[in-house]
PDB file of C-alpha atoms and ligand atoms in Angstrom:
ATOM      1  CA  MET A   2     -25.639   8.422 -28.285  1.00  0.00           C
ATOM      2  CA  ARG A   3     -22.939   7.374 -25.830  1.00  0.00           C
ATOM      3  CA  LEU A   4     -24.657   9.142 -22.969  1.00  0.00           C
ATOM      4  CA  VAL A   5     -27.972   7.469 -23.726  1.00  0.00           C
ATOM      5  CA  SER A   6     -26.525   3.979 -23.763  1.00  0.00           C
ATOM      6  CA  ALA A   7     -24.513   4.639 -20.604  1.00  0.00           C
ATOM      7  CA  SER A   8     -27.580   5.703 -18.658  1.00  0.00           C
ATOM      8  CA  LEU A   9     -29.529   2.766 -20.049  1.00  0.00           C
ATOM      9  CA  VAL A  10     -26.887   0.408 -18.732  1.00  0.00           C
ATOM     10  CA  GLY A  11     -27.057   2.184 -15.376  1.00  0.00           C
ATOM     11  CA  LEU A  12     -30.837   1.810 -15.302  1.00  0.00           C
ATOM     12  CA  LEU A  13     -30.685  -1.885 -16.106  1.00  0.00           C
ATOM     13  CA  ALA A  14     -28.076  -2.433 -13.406  1.00  0.00           C
ATOM     14  CA  ALA A  15     -30.200  -0.624 -10.849  1.00  0.00           C
ATOM     15  CA  THR A  16     -33.439  -2.442 -11.620  1.00  0.00           C
ATOM     16  CA  SER A  17     -32.175  -5.995 -12.004  1.00  0.00           C
ATOM     17  CA  THR A  18     -31.107  -8.065  -9.014  1.00  0.00           C
ATOM     18  CA  ALA A  19     -27.443  -7.498  -8.370  1.00  0.00           C
ATOM     19  CA  HIS A  20     -25.216 -10.142  -9.817  1.00  0.00           C
ATOM     20  CA  ALA A  21     -21.502 -10.236 -10.443  1.00  0.00           C
ATOM     21  CA  ALA A  22     -22.132  -9.748 -14.159  1.00  0.00           C
ATOM     22  CA  ASP A  23     -24.178  -6.530 -14.104  1.00  0.00           C
ATOM     23  CA  GLY A  24     -22.211  -3.991 -12.149  1.00  0.00           C
ATOM     24  CA  ASP A  25     -21.420  -0.439 -13.137  1.00  0.00           C
ATOM     25  CA  ALA A  26     -17.685   0.136 -13.709  1.00  0.00           C
ATOM     26  CA  LYS A  27     -17.976   3.856 -13.045  1.00  0.00           C
ATOM     27  CA  ARG A  28     -19.452   3.366  -9.589  1.00  0.00           C
ATOM     28  CA  GLY A  29     -17.010   0.501  -9.080  1.00  0.00           C
ATOM     29  CA  ALA A  30     -14.094   2.844  -9.763  1.00  0.00           C
ATOM     30  CA  GLN A  31     -15.217   5.006  -6.838  1.00  0.00           C
ATOM     31  CA  LEU A  32     -15.343   1.969  -4.569  1.00  0.00           C
ATOM     32  CA  TYR A  33     -11.926   0.864  -5.811  1.00  0.00           C
ATOM     33  CA  ARG A  34     -10.459   3.939  -4.094  1.00  0.00           C
ATOM     34  CA  ALA A  35     -10.609   1.841  -0.906  1.00  0.00           C
ATOM     35  CA  CYS A  36      -8.014  -0.482  -2.467  1.00  0.00           C
ATOM     36  CA  VAL A  37      -5.420   2.016  -3.736  1.00  0.00           C
ATOM     37  CA  ALA A  38      -3.531   2.430  -0.462  1.00  0.00           C
ATOM     38  CA  CYS A  39      -2.439  -1.219  -0.797  1.00  0.00           C
ATOM     39  CA  HIS A  40      -2.558  -1.986  -4.540  1.00  0.00           C
ATOM     40  CA  SER A  41      -1.277  -0.320  -7.675  1.00  0.00           C
ATOM     41  CA  LEU A  42      -2.295  -1.299 -11.196  1.00  0.00           C
ATOM     42  CA  GLU A  43       1.175  -0.602 -12.491  1.00  0.00           C
ATOM     43  CA  PRO A  44       3.018  -3.720 -13.669  1.00  0.00           C
ATOM     44  CA  GLY A  45       5.544  -4.870 -11.057  1.00  0.00           C
ATOM     45  CA  VAL A  46       4.857  -2.044  -8.580  1.00  0.00           C
ATOM     46  CA  HIS A  47       3.846  -3.794  -5.365  1.00  0.00           C
ATOM     47  CA  LEU A  48       2.756  -1.900  -2.271  1.00  0.00           C
ATOM     48  CA  SER A  49       1.541  -3.642   0.869  1.00  0.00           C
ATOM     49  CA  GLY A  50      -0.437  -5.854  -1.543  1.00  0.00           C
ATOM     50  CA  PRO A  51       0.623  -7.020  -5.023  1.00  0.00           C
ATOM     51  CA  SER A  52       0.017  -5.069  -8.237  1.00  0.00           C
ATOM     52  CA  LEU A  53      -3.348  -6.165  -9.642  1.00  0.00           C
ATOM     53  CA  THR A  54      -2.479  -5.538 -13.247  1.00  0.00           C
ATOM     54  CA  GLY A  55      -3.176  -8.352 -15.723  1.00  0.00           C
ATOM     55  CA  LEU A  56      -4.612 -10.698 -13.048  1.00  0.00           C
ATOM     56  CA  TRP A  57      -8.037 -11.198 -14.658  1.00  0.00           C
ATOM     57  CA  ASP A  58      -8.451 -14.945 -15.468  1.00  0.00           C
ATOM     58  CA  LYS A  59      -5.004 -15.590 -13.949  1.00  0.00           C
ATOM     59  CA  PRO A  60      -4.354 -17.930 -10.991  1.00  0.00           C
ATOM     60  CA  ALA A  61      -4.509 -16.402  -7.504  1.00  0.00           C
ATOM     61  CA  GLY A  62      -1.400 -15.978  -5.377  1.00  0.00           C
ATOM     62  CA  LYS A  63       1.168 -16.605  -8.103  1.00  0.00           C
ATOM     63  CA  ILE A  64       2.876 -13.299  -8.979  1.00  0.00           C
ATOM     64  CA  ALA A  65       6.573 -14.180  -9.132  1.00  0.00           C
ATOM     65  CA  GLY A  66       7.907 -10.841  -7.891  1.00  0.00           C
ATOM     66  CA  PHE A  67       5.621 -10.614  -4.830  1.00  0.00           C
ATOM     67  CA  VAL A  68       7.189 -12.339  -1.817  1.00  0.00           C
ATOM     68  CA  ARG A  69       4.677 -11.623   0.963  1.00  0.00           C
ATOM     69  CA  TYR A  70       1.748 -13.951   0.155  1.00  0.00           C
ATOM     70  CA  SER A  71       0.024 -15.756   3.012  1.00  0.00           C
ATOM     71  CA  LYS A  72       0.194 -19.550   2.935  1.00  0.00           C
ATOM     72  CA  GLY A  73      -3.483 -19.704   2.022  1.00  0.00           C
ATOM     73  CA  LEU A  74      -3.315 -17.439  -1.009  1.00  0.00           C
ATOM     74  CA  LYS A  75       0.016 -18.830  -2.187  1.00  0.00           C
ATOM     75  CA  SER A  76      -1.407 -22.354  -2.319  1.00  0.00           C
ATOM     76  CA  ALA A  77      -4.814 -21.261  -3.686  1.00  0.00           C
ATOM     77  CA  ASP A  78      -6.123 -23.202  -6.644  1.00  0.00           C
ATOM     78  CA  PHE A  79      -8.474 -20.823  -8.421  1.00  0.00           C
ATOM     79  CA  ALA A  80      -8.317 -17.992 -10.947  1.00  0.00           C
ATOM     80  CA  TRP A  81      -9.534 -14.399 -10.589  1.00  0.00           C
ATOM     81  CA  ASN A  82     -12.814 -13.840 -12.425  1.00  0.00           C
ATOM     82  CA  ALA A  83     -16.228 -12.312 -11.751  1.00  0.00           C
ATOM     83  CA  GLU A  84     -17.295 -15.058  -9.333  1.00  0.00           C
ATOM     84  CA  THR A  85     -14.097 -15.350  -7.315  1.00  0.00           C
ATOM     85  CA  LEU A  86     -13.619 -11.570  -7.041  1.00  0.00           C
ATOM     86  CA  PHE A  87     -17.259 -11.150  -6.016  1.00  0.00           C
ATOM     87  CA  ALA A  88     -16.595 -13.500  -3.083  1.00  0.00           C
ATOM     88  CA  TRP A  89     -13.143 -12.013  -2.296  1.00  0.00           C
ATOM     89  CA  VAL A  90     -14.328  -8.423  -1.885  1.00  0.00           C
ATOM     90  CA  ALA A  91     -17.257  -9.645   0.248  1.00  0.00           C
ATOM     91  CA  ASP A  92     -14.886 -11.024   2.857  1.00  0.00           C
ATOM     92  CA  PRO A  93     -11.307 -12.070   2.041  1.00  0.00           C
ATOM     93  CA  GLN A  94     -10.970 -13.919   5.380  1.00  0.00           C
ATOM     94  CA  VAL A  95     -13.917 -16.170   4.627  1.00  0.00           C
ATOM     95  CA  MET A  96     -12.674 -17.021   1.153  1.00  0.00           C
ATOM     96  CA  VAL A  97      -9.015 -17.569   2.122  1.00  0.00           C
ATOM     97  CA  PRO A  98      -8.700 -18.021   5.900  1.00  0.00           C
ATOM     98  CA  GLY A  99      -5.539 -16.416   7.261  1.00  0.00           C
ATOM     99  CA  THR A 100      -5.097 -14.078   4.281  1.00  0.00           C
ATOM    100  CA  TYR A 101      -2.918 -11.042   4.920  1.00  0.00           C
ATOM    101  CA  MET A 102      -5.386  -8.772   3.158  1.00  0.00           C
ATOM    102  CA  THR A 103      -6.873  -6.792   6.020  1.00  0.00           C
ATOM    103  CA  PHE A 104     -10.006  -5.499   4.360  1.00  0.00           C
ATOM    104  CA  ARG A 105     -13.293  -5.771   6.133  1.00  0.00           C
ATOM    105  CA  GLY A 106     -15.274  -6.419   2.967  1.00  0.00           C
ATOM    106  CA  ILE A 107     -18.120  -4.861   0.996  1.00  0.00           C
ATOM    107  CA  GLU A 108     -21.529  -5.990   2.243  1.00  0.00           C
ATOM    108  CA  GLU A 109     -23.871  -4.801  -0.455  1.00  0.00           C
ATOM    109  CA  ASP A 110     -24.341  -7.075  -3.485  1.00  0.00           C
ATOM    110  CA  GLN A 111     -24.781  -4.176  -5.899  1.00  0.00           C
ATOM    111  CA  GLN A 112     -21.578  -2.510  -4.737  1.00  0.00           C
ATOM    112  CA  ARG A 113     -19.690  -5.764  -5.113  1.00  0.00           C
ATOM    113  CA  ALA A 114     -21.050  -6.159  -8.635  1.00  0.00           C
ATOM    114  CA  ASP A 115     -19.941  -2.585  -9.365  1.00  0.00           C
ATOM    115  CA  ILE A 116     -16.382  -3.092  -8.172  1.00  0.00           C
ATOM    116  CA  VAL A 117     -16.134  -6.396 -10.074  1.00  0.00           C
ATOM    117  CA  ALA A 118     -17.242  -4.607 -13.264  1.00  0.00           C
ATOM    118  CA  PHE A 119     -14.444  -2.122 -12.693  1.00  0.00           C
ATOM    119  CA  LEU A 120     -11.902  -4.848 -11.906  1.00  0.00           C
ATOM    120  CA  LYS A 121     -12.809  -6.700 -15.094  1.00  0.00           C
ATOM    121  CA  LEU A 122     -11.570  -3.668 -17.036  1.00  0.00           C
ATOM    122  CA  ALA A 123      -8.715  -2.760 -14.707  1.00  0.00           C
ATOM    123  CA  MET A 124      -7.246  -6.255 -14.280  1.00  0.00           C
ATOM    124  CA  ALA A 125      -7.315  -7.103 -18.007  1.00  0.00           C
ATOM    125  CA  PRO A 126      -4.030  -6.702 -19.904  1.00  0.00           C
ATOM    126  CA  GLY A 127      -3.518  -2.964 -20.498  1.00  0.00           C
ATOM    127  CA  GLY A 128      -6.307  -2.194 -18.040  1.00  0.00           C
ATOM    128  CA  ASP A 129      -4.109   0.180 -16.073  1.00  0.00           C
ATOM    129  CA  GLN A 130      -4.029   2.503 -19.065  1.00  0.00           C
ATOM    130  CA  ARG A 131      -7.588   1.901 -20.185  1.00  0.00           C
ATOM    131  CA  VAL A 132      -9.198   2.957 -16.886  1.00  0.00           C
ATOM    132  CA  VAL A 133      -7.308   6.254 -17.038  1.00  0.00           C
ATOM    133  CA  GLU A 134      -8.172   6.839 -20.709  1.00  0.00           C
ATOM    134  CA  GLN A 135     -11.841   6.189 -19.958  1.00  0.00           C
ATOM    135  CA  GLY A 136     -11.744   8.704 -17.111  1.00  0.00           C
ATOM    136  CA  LEU A 137     -12.640   6.097 -14.500  1.00  0.00           C
ATOM    137  CA  LEU A 138      -9.660   6.718 -12.243  1.00  0.00           C
ATOM    138  CA  PRO A 139      -6.950   9.417 -11.978  1.00  0.00           C
ATOM    139  CA  ALA A 140      -3.503   8.187 -13.031  1.00  0.00           C
ATOM    140  CA  ALA A 141      -2.189   8.780  -9.490  1.00  0.00           C
ATOM    141  CA  PHE A 142      -4.488   6.030  -8.165  1.00  0.00           C
ATOM    142  CA  VAL A 143      -3.404   3.576 -10.827  1.00  0.00           C
ATOM    143  CA  ARG A 144       0.323   3.828 -10.356  1.00  0.00           C
ATOM    144  CA  GLY A 145       0.418   4.029  -6.585  1.00  0.00           C
ATOM    145  CA  PRO A 146       2.089   6.710  -4.483  1.00  0.00           C
ATOM    146  CA  ARG A 147       5.156   8.553  -5.727  1.00  0.00           C
ATOM    147  CA  PRO A 148       6.981   9.393  -2.510  1.00  0.00           C
ATOM    148  CA  GLN A 149       9.270  12.412  -2.470  1.00  0.00           C
ATOM    149  CA  PRO A 150      12.840  11.351  -3.144  1.00  0.00           C
ATOM    150  CA  LEU A 151      14.651  11.480   0.196  1.00  0.00           C
ATOM    151  CA  ALA A 152      18.092  11.842  -1.353  1.00  0.00           C
ATOM    152  CA  SER A 153      17.821  15.640  -1.340  1.00  0.00           C
ATOM    153  CA  ALA A 154      16.641  16.138   2.267  1.00  0.00           C
ATOM    154  CA  PRO A 155      17.642  19.444   3.917  1.00  0.00           C
ATOM    155  CA  ASP A 156      20.305  19.505   6.670  1.00  0.00           C
ATOM    156  CA  LYS A 157      17.786  19.524   9.501  1.00  0.00           C
ATOM    157  CA  ALA A 158      16.341  16.244   8.220  1.00  0.00           C
ATOM    158  CA  ARG A 159      19.639  14.532   7.468  1.00  0.00           C
ATOM    159  CA  VAL A 160      20.728  12.288  10.356  1.00  0.00           C
ATOM    160  CA  THR A 161      24.433  12.190  11.194  1.00  0.00           C
ATOM    161  CA  ALA A 162      24.410  10.239  14.491  1.00  0.00           C
ATOM    162  CA  ILE A 163      22.004   8.193  16.616  1.00  0.00           C
ATOM    163  CA  ARG A 164      22.764   7.446  20.220  1.00  0.00           C
ATOM    164  CA  HIS A 165      20.573   5.288  22.455  1.00  0.00           C
ATOM    165  CA  CYS A 166      20.753   5.513  26.249  1.00  0.00           C
ATOM    166  CA  GLY A 167      18.244   4.269  28.820  1.00  0.00           C
ATOM    167  CA  ASP A 168      14.789   4.630  27.258  1.00  0.00           C
ATOM    168  CA  SER A 169      15.790   7.367  24.807  1.00  0.00           C
ATOM    169  CA  TYR A 170      17.325   8.089  21.440  1.00  0.00           C
ATOM    170  CA  PHE A 171      19.434  11.209  20.916  1.00  0.00           C
ATOM    171  CA  ILE A 172      19.359  12.040  17.236  1.00  0.00           C
ATOM    172  CA  THR A 173      21.855  14.456  15.710  1.00  0.00           C
ATOM    173  CA  THR A 174      21.161  16.088  12.349  1.00  0.00           C
ATOM    174  CA  ALA A 175      23.405  17.794   9.786  1.00  0.00           C
ATOM    175  CA  ASP A 176      22.423  21.254  11.075  1.00  0.00           C
ATOM    176  CA  GLY A 177      24.210  20.368  14.337  1.00  0.00           C
ATOM    177  CA  ALA A 178      21.114  19.917  16.522  1.00  0.00           C
ATOM    178  CA  THR A 179      20.684  16.914  18.842  1.00  0.00           C
ATOM    179  CA  THR A 180      17.098  16.094  19.835  1.00  0.00           C
ATOM    180  CA  PRO A 181      15.976  13.556  22.472  1.00  0.00           C
ATOM    181  CA  PHE A 182      13.079  11.154  21.752  1.00  0.00           C
ATOM    182  CA  TRP A 183      11.387   8.526  23.894  1.00  0.00           C
ATOM    183  CA  GLU A 184      12.391   5.185  22.302  1.00  0.00           C
ATOM    184  CA  MET A 185       8.770   4.113  21.749  1.00  0.00           C
ATOM    185  CA  ASN A 186       8.232   7.205  19.584  1.00  0.00           C
ATOM    186  CA  VAL A 187      10.992   6.403  17.103  1.00  0.00           C
ATOM    187  CA  ARG A 188      10.492   4.064  14.164  1.00  0.00           C
ATOM    188  CA  LEU A 189      13.508   2.788  12.274  1.00  0.00           C
ATOM    189  CA  LYS A 190      12.489   2.149   8.668  1.00  0.00           C
ATOM    190  CA  LEU A 191      14.083   0.945   5.465  1.00  0.00           C
ATOM    191  CA  ASP A 192      13.299   2.423   2.075  1.00  0.00           C
ATOM    192  CA  THR A 193      15.064   0.440  -0.633  1.00  0.00           C
ATOM    193  CA  ARG A 194      13.008   1.940  -3.468  1.00  0.00           C
ATOM    194  CA  GLY A 195      14.602   4.500  -5.752  1.00  0.00           C
ATOM    195  CA  THR A 196      12.864   7.164  -3.674  1.00  0.00           C
ATOM    196  CA  GLY A 197      14.734   6.366  -0.473  1.00  0.00           C
ATOM    197  CA  PRO A 198      17.621   8.189   1.162  1.00  0.00           C
ATOM    198  CA  ALA A 199      21.102   8.151  -0.331  1.00  0.00           C
ATOM    199  CA  PRO A 200      23.507   5.550   1.105  1.00  0.00           C
ATOM    200  CA  ASP A 201      24.856   6.576   4.537  1.00  0.00           C
ATOM    201  CA  LYS A 202      22.508   9.564   4.630  1.00  0.00           C
ATOM    202  CA  PRO A 203      19.530   8.448   6.728  1.00  0.00           C
ATOM    203  CA  VAL A 204      16.678  10.916   7.014  1.00  0.00           C
ATOM    204  CA  ILE A 205      14.380  11.808   9.909  1.00  0.00           C
ATOM    205  CA  ALA A 206      10.717  12.500   9.154  1.00  0.00           C
ATOM    206  CA  GLY A 207       7.699  13.336  11.275  1.00  0.00           C
ATOM    207  CA  ALA A 208       5.567  10.222  11.475  1.00  0.00           C
ATOM    208  CA  GLY A 209       2.240  11.982  11.888  1.00  0.00           C
ATOM    209  CA  MET A 210      -0.077  11.102  14.781  1.00  0.00           C
ATOM    210  CA  GLN A 211       1.204  13.321  17.550  1.00  0.00           C
ATOM    211  CA  GLY A 212       4.076  15.672  16.810  1.00  0.00           C
ATOM    212  CA  ASP A 213       6.530  13.768  19.000  1.00  0.00           C
ATOM    213  CA  ARG A 214       6.738  10.640  16.826  1.00  0.00           C
ATOM    214  CA  VAL A 215       9.374  10.326  14.133  1.00  0.00           C
ATOM    215  CA  SER A 216      10.694   7.843  11.615  1.00  0.00           C
ATOM    216  CA  VAL A 217      14.346   7.492  10.749  1.00  0.00           C
ATOM    217  CA  ILE A 218      14.637   6.077   7.248  1.00  0.00           C
ATOM    218  CA  PHE A 219      17.726   4.162   6.174  1.00  0.00           C
ATOM    219  CA  SER A 220      18.812   2.856   2.769  1.00  0.00           C
ATOM    220  CA  GLY A 221      19.941  -0.574   4.046  1.00  0.00           C
ATOM    221  CA  VAL A 222      20.203  -2.898   7.056  1.00  0.00           C
ATOM    222  CA  GLU A 223      23.964  -2.500   7.497  1.00  0.00           C
ATOM    223  CA  GLU A 224      23.460   1.227   7.874  1.00  0.00           C
ATOM    224  CA  ILE A 225      21.142   0.771  10.858  1.00  0.00           C
ATOM    225  CA  LYS A 226      23.773  -1.361  12.558  1.00  0.00           C
ATOM    226  CA  ARG A 227      26.413   1.277  11.934  1.00  0.00           C
ATOM    227  CA  PHE A 228      24.370   4.316  12.901  1.00  0.00           C
ATOM    228  CA  VAL A 229      22.552   3.229  16.046  1.00  0.00           C
ATOM    229  CA  GLU A 230      24.983   3.213  18.930  1.00  0.00           C
ATOM    230  CA  GLU A 231      24.313   2.245  22.548  1.00  0.00           C
ATOM    231  CA  LYS A 232      26.161   4.924  24.458  1.00  0.00           C
ATOM    232  CA  CYS A 233      25.431   7.169  27.406  1.00  0.00           C
ATOM    233  CA  SER A 234      26.882  10.643  27.766  1.00  0.00           C
ATOM    234  CA  THR A 235      30.155  11.095  29.608  1.00  0.00           C
ATOM    235  CA  VAL A 236      28.933  14.496  30.829  1.00  0.00           C
ATOM    236  CA  PRO A 237      27.959  14.027  34.502  1.00  0.00           C
ATOM    237  CA  GLY A 238      24.224  14.440  35.107  1.00  0.00           C
ATOM    238  CA  SER A 239      23.133  14.154  31.453  1.00  0.00           C
ATOM    239  CA  PRO A 240      21.943  10.943  29.762  1.00  0.00           C
TER     240      PRO A 240
HETATM  241  C1  HEC B 323      -4.766  -2.948   3.843  1.00  0.00           C
HETATM  242  C2  HEC B 323      -4.234  -3.322   2.567  1.00  0.00           C
HETATM  243  C3  HEC B 323      -5.171  -3.869   1.502  1.00  0.00           C
HETATM  244  C4  HEC B 323      -6.367  -3.349   1.053  1.00  0.00           C
HETATM  245  C5  HEC B 323      -7.109  -2.111   1.557  1.00  0.00           C
HETATM  246  C6  HEC B 323      -6.776  -4.179  -0.049  1.00  0.00           C
HETATM  247  N1  HEC B 323      -5.877  -5.182  -0.244  1.00  0.00           N
HETATM  248 FE1  HEC B 323      -5.992  -6.647  -1.646  1.00  0.00          FE
HETATM  249  N2  HEC B 323      -4.347  -7.534  -0.880  1.00  0.00           N
HETATM  250  C7  HEC B 323      -3.605  -7.043   0.175  1.00  0.00           C
HETATM  251  C8  HEC B 323      -2.597  -8.034   0.543  1.00  0.00           C
HETATM  252  C9  HEC B 323      -1.562  -7.889   1.653  1.00  0.00           C
HETATM  253  C10 HEC B 323      -2.769  -9.127  -0.338  1.00  0.00           C
HETATM  254  C11 HEC B 323      -2.034 -10.454  -0.295  1.00  0.00           C
HETATM  255  C12 HEC B 323      -2.910 -11.326   0.612  1.00  0.00           C
HETATM  256  C13 HEC B 323      -2.369 -12.678   1.004  1.00  0.00           C
HETATM  257  O1  HEC B 323      -1.279 -13.065   0.570  1.00  0.00           O
HETATM  258  O2  HEC B 323      -3.079 -13.370   1.744  1.00  0.00           O
HETATM  259  C14 HEC B 323      -3.877  -8.775  -1.224  1.00  0.00           C
HETATM  260  C15 HEC B 323      -4.325  -9.569  -2.285  1.00  0.00           C
HETATM  261  C16 HEC B 323      -5.278  -9.187  -3.195  1.00  0.00           C
HETATM  262  C17 HEC B 323      -5.630  -9.935  -4.379  1.00  0.00           C
HETATM  263  C18 HEC B 323      -4.987 -11.229  -4.853  1.00  0.00           C
HETATM  264  C19 HEC B 323      -3.760 -10.946  -5.695  1.00  0.00           C
HETATM  265  C20 HEC B 323      -3.083 -12.187  -6.246  1.00  0.00           C
HETATM  266  O3  HEC B 323      -1.882 -12.101  -6.572  1.00  0.00           O
HETATM  267  O4  HEC B 323      -3.723 -13.239  -6.360  1.00  0.00           O
HETATM  268  C21 HEC B 323      -6.640  -9.243  -5.010  1.00  0.00           C
HETATM  269  C22 HEC B 323      -7.342  -9.627  -6.296  1.00  0.00           C
HETATM  270  C23 HEC B 323      -6.908  -8.071  -4.209  1.00  0.00           C
HETATM  271  N3  HEC B 323      -6.064  -8.079  -3.121  1.00  0.00           N
HETATM  272  C24 HEC B 323      -7.875  -7.120  -4.499  1.00  0.00           C
HETATM  273  C25 HEC B 323      -8.206  -6.057  -3.661  1.00  0.00           C
HETATM  274  C26 HEC B 323      -9.304  -5.149  -3.896  1.00  0.00           C
HETATM  275  C27 HEC B 323     -10.200  -5.182  -5.115  1.00  0.00           C
HETATM  276  C28 HEC B 323      -9.338  -4.292  -2.835  1.00  0.00           C
HETATM  277  C29 HEC B 323     -10.340  -3.182  -2.556  1.00  0.00           C
HETATM  278  C30 HEC B 323     -11.696  -3.571  -2.520  1.00  0.00           C
HETATM  279  C31 HEC B 323      -8.240  -4.632  -1.958  1.00  0.00           C
HETATM  280  N4  HEC B 323      -7.585  -5.711  -2.497  1.00  0.00           N
HETATM  281  C32 HEC B 323      -7.935  -3.972  -0.786  1.00  0.00           C
HETATM  282  C33 HEC B 323      -3.766  -5.849   0.804  1.00  0.00           C
HETATM  283  C34 HEC B 323      -4.887  -5.031   0.676  1.00  0.00           C
END
């Protein structure tokens, strides 16, 4: 019985002209995968963008714990519903000029209707759990990434000293090795989440792209100041 009604709904959605009200939540869930790198549905867990949980029918740009809104979205005077989300996913820049949401938009009306149908479920109170229970989305996509805790990094990843000289960093790790890096290939990052490195134990990690780029991840700003030292070698002929 369930199957029959589900396919009937699908048929109706496909044959009628696309409108924000007649999308297919299942197809929408697939499209929503484009959003999960920047949004979780877990209450209070903000990534690059704010958690979307519970935002259905709520005013835009007003989550108290999210501090990185653009001026435009912060001062917006509308609520999230089928109409506003339909316009937002079409082109965020057109709806709120200067928004920080870098998403190029979904062109097709039917696809927009589908994602709005999904968001109506997902952004309702308790929607984060409901979309998992209904098999629309794996739990991992709802709660956002769970990075590996860095507190237990092995010796070769644990940074003990960072020297900068000329255009280079010389990074020493707990296994005793010192490795030179071109300064443009080193990113200094902070991770203040519970998954970050332990205090005073920054960690070096490959940053992808080409093999010569690395990130050094610190647990706080003060630590960066203490660890990174401008100093050239006293050994003649070496930097
Ligand atoms: C590259 C990262 C990124 C992607 C991808 C992305 N967003 Fe966003 N989103 C953001 C950021 C950043 C903001 C805050 C924008 C601002 O302040 O202007 C935002 C804001 C929002 C808001 C408003 C939240 C509020 O508090 O009012 C909604 C709704 C939203 N996004 C939905 C989506 C949906 C749905 C998708 C996928 C179709 C998506 N986003 C894809 C980064 C992203």
